[in-house]
Amino acid sequence: MDRFLYIAMSGAKETMHAQAVNNHNLANANTDGFRQALANANTVPVRGPVFDSRDYAQLGTDGTDFSKGQMQSTGRELDIAIEDEGFIAVQGPDGEEGYTRAGSLHVDAFGLLRTAQGHQVLGDGGPIAIPPAEKIEIGTDGTISVRPQGVGPEALAAIERIRLVNPDVNELERGDDGLFRMADGGEAPVDAEVRVVSGMLEGSNVNTVEALTRMIELSRHFEMQVKMMDSANTLEQSSNRLLGLG
């Protein structure tokens, strides 16, 4: 009987985790460049000294769906979207290099180029600083050109290039801050083939209809597993009463 209870208990535990992951995806359905997380669970035997004695549900490594989100036109000169594959390199809160596809950029009060989440955008020489300018343009290769204040329209000068990378997505892991990093702790090399589109943003790749359907499905799974635990408890009590009669 305890095998029955153990399977139901471990299944309910992993279903709760899957619900948390799904809810996190729903909460980021409108976050630019967000990549939905995937929760996987597998049946794993409990290893004993002689034979495998139990099976239980074990959470696998959380994966990420790297499919593209829908492109949205904004017309804003500091909004950029990656055309195909690739990432924008930024500096995370820990000072380490991270990668994102969220391309809503702005210049802060100190002239530093940041994402909407506050991460500093990196160039070839580190964090990018923008001098006071009347116009800022970002080229398809990430080159930033500015027209300084008080000069004519012909005085457009390139000042820096956004660090664009395209690592193997299988070598990336998501951090608690939402940024992706190389699993080995290294830094991805610059990829000159990565292209951006100015005046566009890439939306989240979360399908809200599918996520809501998944939420209902997981809720029903959890209810079923709790009922299984109740049934196991009832059967155990019945068995104890029968043994007591003997």
PDB file of C-alpha atoms in Angstrom:
ATOM      1  CA  MET A   1       0.000   0.000   0.000  1.00  0.00           C
ATOM      2  CA  ASP A   2       2.851   2.386   0.764  1.00  0.00           C
ATOM      3  CA  ARG A   3       4.001   2.056  -2.874  1.00  0.00           C
ATOM      4  CA  PHE A   4       0.628   3.418  -3.998  1.00  0.00           C
ATOM      5  CA  LEU A   5       0.876   6.287  -1.506  1.00  0.00           C
ATOM      6  CA  TYR A   6       4.488   7.071  -2.401  1.00  0.00           C
ATOM      7  CA  ILE A   7       3.758   7.389  -6.114  1.00  0.00           C
ATOM      8  CA  ALA A   8       0.742   9.651  -5.504  1.00  0.00           C
ATOM      9  CA  MET A   9       2.669  11.820  -3.016  1.00  0.00           C
ATOM     10  CA  SER A  10       5.686  12.357  -5.254  1.00  0.00           C
ATOM     11  CA  GLY A  11       3.424  13.004  -8.253  1.00  0.00           C
ATOM     12  CA  ALA A  12       1.505  15.684  -6.333  1.00  0.00           C
ATOM     13  CA  LYS A  13       4.773  17.324  -5.287  1.00  0.00           C
ATOM     14  CA  GLU A  14       6.037  17.614  -8.854  1.00  0.00           C
ATOM     15  CA  THR A  15       2.621  18.773 -10.081  1.00  0.00           C
ATOM     16  CA  MET A  16       2.843  21.657  -7.620  1.00  0.00           C
ATOM     17  CA  HIS A  17       6.224  22.579  -9.095  1.00  0.00           C
ATOM     18  CA  ALA A  18       4.806  22.415 -12.630  1.00  0.00           C
ATOM     19  CA  GLN A  19       1.982  24.729 -11.518  1.00  0.00           C
ATOM     20  CA  ALA A  20       4.531  27.233 -10.206  1.00  0.00           C
ATOM     21  CA  VAL A  21       6.443  27.159 -13.500  1.00  0.00           C
ATOM     22  CA  ASN A  22       3.256  27.567 -15.529  1.00  0.00           C
ATOM     23  CA  ASN A  23       2.106  30.471 -13.344  1.00  0.00           C
ATOM     24  CA  HIS A  24       5.510  32.119 -13.826  1.00  0.00           C
ATOM     25  CA  ASN A  25       5.065  31.838 -17.581  1.00  0.00           C
ATOM     26  CA  LEU A  26       1.594  33.381 -17.398  1.00  0.00           C
ATOM     27  CA  ALA A  27       2.917  36.263 -15.309  1.00  0.00           C
ATOM     28  CA  ASN A  28       5.448  37.020 -18.065  1.00  0.00           C
ATOM     29  CA  ALA A  29       3.073  36.683 -21.019  1.00  0.00           C
ATOM     30  CA  ASN A  30       3.544  40.413 -21.737  1.00  0.00           C
ATOM     31  CA  THR A  31       7.271  40.600 -20.946  1.00  0.00           C
ATOM     32  CA  ASP A  32       9.339  41.543 -23.999  1.00  0.00           C
ATOM     33  CA  GLY A  33      11.670  38.787 -25.176  1.00  0.00           C
ATOM     34  CA  PHE A  34      10.585  36.320 -22.468  1.00  0.00           C
ATOM     35  CA  ARG A  35      11.199  32.625 -23.132  1.00  0.00           C
ATOM     36  CA  GLN A  36       8.766  30.295 -21.390  1.00  0.00           C
ATOM     37  CA  ALA A  37      10.126  27.717 -18.960  1.00  0.00           C
ATOM     38  CA  LEU A  38       9.365  24.011 -19.268  1.00  0.00           C
ATOM     39  CA  ALA A  39       8.947  21.655 -16.305  1.00  0.00           C
ATOM     40  CA  ASN A  40       9.678  17.961 -16.835  1.00  0.00           C
ATOM     41  CA  ALA A  41       9.130  15.022 -14.479  1.00  0.00           C
ATOM     42  CA  ASN A  42      10.092  11.389 -14.953  1.00  0.00           C
ATOM     43  CA  THR A  43       9.335   8.077 -13.276  1.00  0.00           C
ATOM     44  CA  VAL A  44      12.443   6.956 -11.410  1.00  0.00           C
ATOM     45  CA  PRO A  45      12.970   3.756  -9.387  1.00  0.00           C
ATOM     46  CA  VAL A  46      14.158   3.961  -5.789  1.00  0.00           C
ATOM     47  CA  ARG A  47      17.420   2.066  -5.710  1.00  0.00           C
ATOM     48  CA  GLY A  48      17.739  -0.528  -2.950  1.00  0.00           C
ATOM     49  CA  PRO A  49      20.635  -2.674  -1.790  1.00  0.00           C
ATOM     50  CA  VAL A  50      19.230  -5.645  -3.761  1.00  0.00           C
ATOM     51  CA  PHE A  51      16.208  -4.707  -5.867  1.00  0.00           C
ATOM     52  CA  ASP A  52      14.504  -1.485  -6.829  1.00  0.00           C
ATOM     53  CA  SER A  53      11.792  -1.170  -4.194  1.00  0.00           C
ATOM     54  CA  ARG A  54       9.708   1.837  -5.256  1.00  0.00           C
ATOM     55  CA  ASP A  55       8.965   4.129  -8.161  1.00  0.00           C
ATOM     56  CA  TYR A  56       8.467   7.829  -7.722  1.00  0.00           C
ATOM     57  CA  ALA A  57       8.097  10.993  -9.794  1.00  0.00           C
ATOM     58  CA  GLN A  58      11.250  13.070  -9.966  1.00  0.00           C
ATOM     59  CA  LEU A  59      11.602  16.548 -11.396  1.00  0.00           C
ATOM     60  CA  GLY A  60      13.888  16.692 -14.403  1.00  0.00           C
ATOM     61  CA  THR A  61      16.016  19.661 -15.399  1.00  0.00           C
ATOM     62  CA  ASP A  62      13.830  22.654 -16.175  1.00  0.00           C
ATOM     63  CA  GLY A  63      14.105  23.456 -19.856  1.00  0.00           C
ATOM     64  CA  THR A  64      13.369  26.561 -21.900  1.00  0.00           C
ATOM     65  CA  ASP A  65      11.309  27.033 -25.044  1.00  0.00           C
ATOM     66  CA  PHE A  66      13.516  29.175 -27.301  1.00  0.00           C
ATOM     67  CA  SER A  67      10.959  29.608 -30.079  1.00  0.00           C
ATOM     68  CA  LYS A  68      10.506  33.186 -31.289  1.00  0.00           C
ATOM     69  CA  GLY A  69       7.873  35.569 -29.975  1.00  0.00           C
ATOM     70  CA  GLN A  70       5.730  37.819 -32.117  1.00  0.00           C
ATOM     71  CA  MET A  71       7.375  40.968 -33.479  1.00  0.00           C
ATOM     72  CA  GLN A  72       5.687  44.255 -32.631  1.00  0.00           C
ATOM     73  CA  SER A  73       6.341  47.607 -34.290  1.00  0.00           C
ATOM     74  CA  THR A  74       6.874  50.533 -31.905  1.00  0.00           C
ATOM     75  CA  GLY A  75       8.612  53.128 -34.088  1.00  0.00           C
ATOM     76  CA  ARG A  76      10.835  54.045 -31.128  1.00  0.00           C
ATOM     77  CA  GLU A  77      14.491  54.501 -32.072  1.00  0.00           C
ATOM     78  CA  LEU A  78      15.823  52.723 -28.964  1.00  0.00           C
ATOM     79  CA  ASP A  79      13.612  49.649 -29.361  1.00  0.00           C
ATOM     80  CA  ILE A  80      15.378  46.758 -31.071  1.00  0.00           C
ATOM     81  CA  ALA A  81      14.512  43.136 -31.803  1.00  0.00           C
ATOM     82  CA  ILE A  82      16.755  40.252 -32.839  1.00  0.00           C
ATOM     83  CA  GLU A  83      15.825  39.214 -36.393  1.00  0.00           C
ATOM     84  CA  ASP A  84      16.472  35.496 -36.033  1.00  0.00           C
ATOM     85  CA  GLU A  85      18.740  33.756 -33.518  1.00  0.00           C
ATOM     86  CA  GLY A  86      20.963  35.510 -31.013  1.00  0.00           C
ATOM     87  CA  PHE A  87      20.998  37.578 -27.836  1.00  0.00           C
ATOM     88  CA  ILE A  88      21.897  41.015 -26.527  1.00  0.00           C
ATOM     89  CA  ALA A  89      24.739  40.954 -23.992  1.00  0.00           C
ATOM     90  CA  VAL A  90      24.072  42.857 -20.768  1.00  0.00           C
ATOM     91  CA  GLN A  91      25.628  43.167 -17.344  1.00  0.00           C
ATOM     92  CA  GLY A  92      23.626  41.373 -14.663  1.00  0.00           C
ATOM     93  CA  PRO A  93      23.108  42.525 -11.073  1.00  0.00           C
ATOM     94  CA  ASP A  94      26.037  40.314 -10.050  1.00  0.00           C
ATOM     95  CA  GLY A  95      28.350  42.124 -12.476  1.00  0.00           C
ATOM     96  CA  GLU A  96      28.608  39.093 -14.738  1.00  0.00           C
ATOM     97  CA  GLU A  97      27.664  38.994 -18.416  1.00  0.00           C
ATOM     98  CA  GLY A  98      24.179  37.743 -19.209  1.00  0.00           C
ATOM     99  CA  TYR A  99      22.022  37.478 -22.313  1.00  0.00           C
ATOM    100  CA  THR A 100      18.531  38.656 -23.139  1.00  0.00           C
ATOM    101  CA  ARG A 101      16.239  39.272 -26.085  1.00  0.00           C
ATOM    102  CA  ALA A 102      14.398  42.115 -24.348  1.00  0.00           C
ATOM    103  CA  GLY A 103      15.287  45.066 -26.550  1.00  0.00           C
ATOM    104  CA  SER A 104      13.434  47.989 -24.991  1.00  0.00           C
ATOM    105  CA  LEU A 105      16.399  50.260 -24.261  1.00  0.00           C
ATOM    106  CA  HIS A 106      16.779  53.682 -22.660  1.00  0.00           C
ATOM    107  CA  VAL A 107      19.525  56.068 -21.604  1.00  0.00           C
ATOM    108  CA  ASP A 108      19.625  56.697 -17.859  1.00  0.00           C
ATOM    109  CA  ALA A 109      20.515  59.938 -16.047  1.00  0.00           C
ATOM    110  CA  PHE A 110      24.215  59.035 -16.215  1.00  0.00           C
ATOM    111  CA  GLY A 111      24.187  58.402 -19.963  1.00  0.00           C
ATOM    112  CA  LEU A 112      24.364  54.616 -19.663  1.00  0.00           C
ATOM    113  CA  LEU A 113      22.350  52.472 -22.072  1.00  0.00           C
ATOM    114  CA  ARG A 114      20.076  50.095 -20.161  1.00  0.00           C
ATOM    115  CA  THR A 115      17.279  47.615 -20.788  1.00  0.00           C
ATOM    116  CA  ALA A 116      13.794  48.153 -19.371  1.00  0.00           C
ATOM    117  CA  GLN A 117      14.807  45.825 -16.499  1.00  0.00           C
ATOM    118  CA  GLY A 118      17.755  48.114 -15.657  1.00  0.00           C
ATOM    119  CA  HIS A 119      20.564  45.926 -16.989  1.00  0.00           C
ATOM    120  CA  GLN A 120      23.486  47.793 -18.576  1.00  0.00           C
ATOM    121  CA  VAL A 121      23.889  46.986 -22.268  1.00  0.00           C
ATOM    122  CA  LEU A 122      27.395  45.831 -23.143  1.00  0.00           C
ATOM    123  CA  GLY A 123      29.523  46.844 -26.107  1.00  0.00           C
ATOM    124  CA  ASP A 124      32.995  45.835 -27.216  1.00  0.00           C
ATOM    125  CA  GLY A 125      34.524  47.955 -24.455  1.00  0.00           C
ATOM    126  CA  GLY A 126      32.085  47.214 -21.635  1.00  0.00           C
ATOM    127  CA  PRO A 127      28.901  49.088 -20.624  1.00  0.00           C
ATOM    128  CA  ILE A 128      27.780  51.512 -23.324  1.00  0.00           C
ATOM    129  CA  ALA A 129      27.657  55.236 -22.510  1.00  0.00           C
ATOM    130  CA  ILE A 130      25.721  57.603 -24.769  1.00  0.00           C
ATOM    131  CA  PRO A 131      26.814  61.275 -24.946  1.00  0.00           C
ATOM    132  CA  PRO A 132      24.147  64.001 -25.033  1.00  0.00           C
ATOM    133  CA  ALA A 133      22.621  63.714 -28.493  1.00  0.00           C
ATOM    134  CA  GLU A 134      19.707  64.980 -30.530  1.00  0.00           C
ATOM    135  CA  LYS A 135      19.340  61.667 -32.364  1.00  0.00           C
ATOM    136  CA  ILE A 136      20.363  58.082 -31.724  1.00  0.00           C
ATOM    137  CA  GLU A 137      20.302  55.354 -34.369  1.00  0.00           C
ATOM    138  CA  ILE A 138      20.994  51.628 -33.999  1.00  0.00           C
ATOM    139  CA  GLY A 139      22.080  49.811 -37.161  1.00  0.00           C
ATOM    140  CA  THR A 140      21.255  46.252 -38.139  1.00  0.00           C
ATOM    141  CA  ASP A 141      24.647  45.058 -36.843  1.00  0.00           C
ATOM    142  CA  GLY A 142      24.125  46.786 -33.486  1.00  0.00           C
ATOM    143  CA  THR A 143      26.247  49.846 -34.292  1.00  0.00           C
ATOM    144  CA  ILE A 144      25.088  52.900 -32.332  1.00  0.00           C
ATOM    145  CA  SER A 145      25.373  56.251 -34.106  1.00  0.00           C
ATOM    146  CA  VAL A 146      24.524  59.619 -32.568  1.00  0.00           C
ATOM    147  CA  ARG A 147      24.083  63.185 -33.721  1.00  0.00           C
ATOM    148  CA  PRO A 148      25.505  65.398 -30.980  1.00  0.00           C
ATOM    149  CA  GLN A 149      23.541  68.348 -29.760  1.00  0.00           C
ATOM    150  CA  GLY A 150      23.984  71.578 -31.699  1.00  0.00           C
ATOM    151  CA  VAL A 151      25.333  70.065 -34.944  1.00  0.00           C
ATOM    152  CA  GLY A 152      23.815  69.513 -38.366  1.00  0.00           C
ATOM    153  CA  PRO A 153      22.058  66.317 -39.528  1.00  0.00           C
ATOM    154  CA  GLU A 154      25.139  65.256 -41.506  1.00  0.00           C
ATOM    155  CA  ALA A 155      27.247  64.890 -38.351  1.00  0.00           C
ATOM    156  CA  LEU A 156      26.125  61.350 -37.488  1.00  0.00           C
ATOM    157  CA  ALA A 157      28.979  59.452 -35.829  1.00  0.00           C
ATOM    158  CA  ALA A 158      29.286  55.817 -34.769  1.00  0.00           C
ATOM    159  CA  ILE A 159      30.296  55.570 -31.092  1.00  0.00           C
ATOM    160  CA  GLU A 160      29.883  51.915 -30.090  1.00  0.00           C
ATOM    161  CA  ARG A 161      28.467  48.582 -31.134  1.00  0.00           C
ATOM    162  CA  ILE A 162      26.106  46.476 -29.047  1.00  0.00           C
ATOM    163  CA  ARG A 163      27.613  43.116 -28.172  1.00  0.00           C
ATOM    164  CA  LEU A 164      25.464  40.562 -30.025  1.00  0.00           C
ATOM    165  CA  VAL A 165      26.062  36.852 -29.436  1.00  0.00           C
ATOM    166  CA  ASN A 166      24.584  33.599 -30.661  1.00  0.00           C
ATOM    167  CA  PRO A 167      25.613  30.747 -28.340  1.00  0.00           C
ATOM    168  CA  ASP A 168      24.223  27.233 -28.554  1.00  0.00           C
ATOM    169  CA  VAL A 169      20.974  27.406 -26.568  1.00  0.00           C
ATOM    170  CA  ASN A 170      21.750  23.958 -25.118  1.00  0.00           C
ATOM    171  CA  GLU A 171      24.705  25.558 -23.326  1.00  0.00           C
ATOM    172  CA  LEU A 172      22.591  28.273 -21.695  1.00  0.00           C
ATOM    173  CA  GLU A 173      20.901  28.287 -18.311  1.00  0.00           C
ATOM    174  CA  ARG A 174      18.431  30.804 -16.935  1.00  0.00           C
ATOM    175  CA  GLY A 175      19.301  32.702 -13.759  1.00  0.00           C
ATOM    176  CA  ASP A 176      16.976  33.954 -11.028  1.00  0.00           C
ATOM    177  CA  ASP A 177      17.255  37.439 -12.553  1.00  0.00           C
ATOM    178  CA  GLY A 178      15.747  36.202 -15.829  1.00  0.00           C
ATOM    179  CA  LEU A 179      19.005  36.473 -17.778  1.00  0.00           C
ATOM    180  CA  PHE A 180      20.602  33.566 -19.602  1.00  0.00           C
ATOM    181  CA  ARG A 181      24.242  32.686 -18.973  1.00  0.00           C
ATOM    182  CA  MET A 182      26.700  30.111 -20.237  1.00  0.00           C
ATOM    183  CA  ALA A 183      26.399  26.966 -18.134  1.00  0.00           C
ATOM    184  CA  ASP A 184      30.195  26.696 -17.917  1.00  0.00           C
ATOM    185  CA  GLY A 185      30.494  30.238 -16.540  1.00  0.00           C
ATOM    186  CA  GLY A 186      32.221  31.589 -19.648  1.00  0.00           C
ATOM    187  CA  GLU A 187      31.252  34.316 -22.086  1.00  0.00           C
ATOM    188  CA  ALA A 188      29.824  33.737 -25.543  1.00  0.00           C
ATOM    189  CA  PRO A 189      31.841  35.197 -28.438  1.00  0.00           C
ATOM    190  CA  VAL A 190      30.509  38.038 -30.556  1.00  0.00           C
ATOM    191  CA  ASP A 191      28.646  36.807 -33.652  1.00  0.00           C
ATOM    192  CA  ALA A 192      28.777  39.214 -36.593  1.00  0.00           C
ATOM    193  CA  GLU A 193      25.873  37.376 -38.258  1.00  0.00           C
ATOM    194  CA  VAL A 194      23.334  38.433 -35.621  1.00  0.00           C
ATOM    195  CA  ARG A 195      21.059  41.197 -36.909  1.00  0.00           C
ATOM    196  CA  VAL A 196      18.673  43.533 -35.127  1.00  0.00           C
ATOM    197  CA  VAL A 197      15.697  45.558 -36.319  1.00  0.00           C
ATOM    198  CA  SER A 198      15.237  49.058 -34.941  1.00  0.00           C
ATOM    199  CA  GLY A 199      11.796  50.310 -33.969  1.00  0.00           C
ATOM    200  CA  MET A 200      10.584  46.789 -33.172  1.00  0.00           C
ATOM    201  CA  LEU A 201      10.200  44.651 -30.066  1.00  0.00           C
ATOM    202  CA  GLU A 202       9.872  40.883 -29.745  1.00  0.00           C
ATOM    203  CA  GLY A 203       7.072  39.797 -27.451  1.00  0.00           C
ATOM    204  CA  SER A 204       6.964  36.829 -25.098  1.00  0.00           C
ATOM    205  CA  ASN A 205       6.620  33.364 -26.667  1.00  0.00           C
ATOM    206  CA  VAL A 206       4.072  32.329 -24.018  1.00  0.00           C
ATOM    207  CA  ASN A 207       0.758  31.225 -25.527  1.00  0.00           C
ATOM    208  CA  THR A 208      -1.753  32.394 -22.917  1.00  0.00           C
ATOM    209  CA  VAL A 209      -4.506  30.052 -24.123  1.00  0.00           C
ATOM    210  CA  GLU A 210      -2.223  27.030 -23.845  1.00  0.00           C
ATOM    211  CA  ALA A 211      -0.919  28.206 -20.462  1.00  0.00           C
ATOM    212  CA  LEU A 212      -4.439  28.652 -19.073  1.00  0.00           C
ATOM    213  CA  THR A 213      -5.425  25.221 -20.386  1.00  0.00           C
ATOM    214  CA  ARG A 214      -2.296  23.776 -18.797  1.00  0.00           C
ATOM    215  CA  MET A 215      -3.183  25.428 -15.481  1.00  0.00           C
ATOM    216  CA  ILE A 216      -6.588  23.705 -15.443  1.00  0.00           C
ATOM    217  CA  GLU A 217      -5.017  20.395 -16.438  1.00  0.00           C
ATOM    218  CA  LEU A 218      -2.408  20.568 -13.670  1.00  0.00           C
ATOM    219  CA  SER A 219      -5.070  21.491 -11.118  1.00  0.00           C
ATOM    220  CA  ARG A 220      -7.064  18.393 -12.050  1.00  0.00           C
ATOM    221  CA  HIS A 221      -3.944  16.224 -11.861  1.00  0.00           C
ATOM    222  CA  PHE A 222      -3.192  17.517  -8.379  1.00  0.00           C
ATOM    223  CA  GLU A 223      -6.764  16.848  -7.219  1.00  0.00           C
ATOM    224  CA  MET A 224      -6.577  13.306  -8.597  1.00  0.00           C
ATOM    225  CA  GLN A 225      -3.284  12.626  -6.820  1.00  0.00           C
ATOM    226  CA  VAL A 226      -4.661  13.929  -3.513  1.00  0.00           C
ATOM    227  CA  LYS A 227      -7.686  11.627  -3.931  1.00  0.00           C
ATOM    228  CA  MET A 228      -5.292   8.744  -4.567  1.00  0.00           C
ATOM    229  CA  MET A 229      -3.521   9.512  -1.285  1.00  0.00           C
ATOM    230  CA  ASP A 230      -6.878   9.563   0.510  1.00  0.00           C
ATOM    231  CA  SER A 231      -7.777   6.231  -1.099  1.00  0.00           C
ATOM    232  CA  ALA A 232      -4.462   4.721  -0.012  1.00  0.00           C
ATOM    233  CA  ASN A 233      -5.111   5.886   3.549  1.00  0.00           C
ATOM    234  CA  THR A 234      -8.645   4.411   3.509  1.00  0.00           C
ATOM    235  CA  LEU A 235      -7.402   1.080   2.172  1.00  0.00           C
ATOM    236  CA  GLU A 236      -4.647   1.000   4.795  1.00  0.00           C
ATOM    237  CA  GLN A 237      -7.173   1.570   7.594  1.00  0.00           C
ATOM    238  CA  SER A 238      -9.401  -1.183   6.188  1.00  0.00           C
ATOM    239  CA  SER A 239      -6.449  -3.576   6.069  1.00  0.00           C
ATOM    240  CA  ASN A 240      -5.552  -2.779   9.669  1.00  0.00           C
ATOM    241  CA  ARG A 241      -9.121  -3.489  10.802  1.00  0.00           C
ATOM    242  CA  LEU A 242      -9.137  -6.828   8.976  1.00  0.00           C
ATOM    243  CA  LEU A 243      -5.841  -7.801  10.548  1.00  0.00           C
ATOM    244  CA  GLY A 244      -7.206  -6.789  13.940  1.00  0.00           C
ATOM    245  CA  LEU A 245     -10.154  -9.162  13.487  1.00  0.00           C
ATOM    246  CA  GLY A 246      -7.737 -12.019  13.004  1.00  0.00           C
TER     247      GLY A 246
END
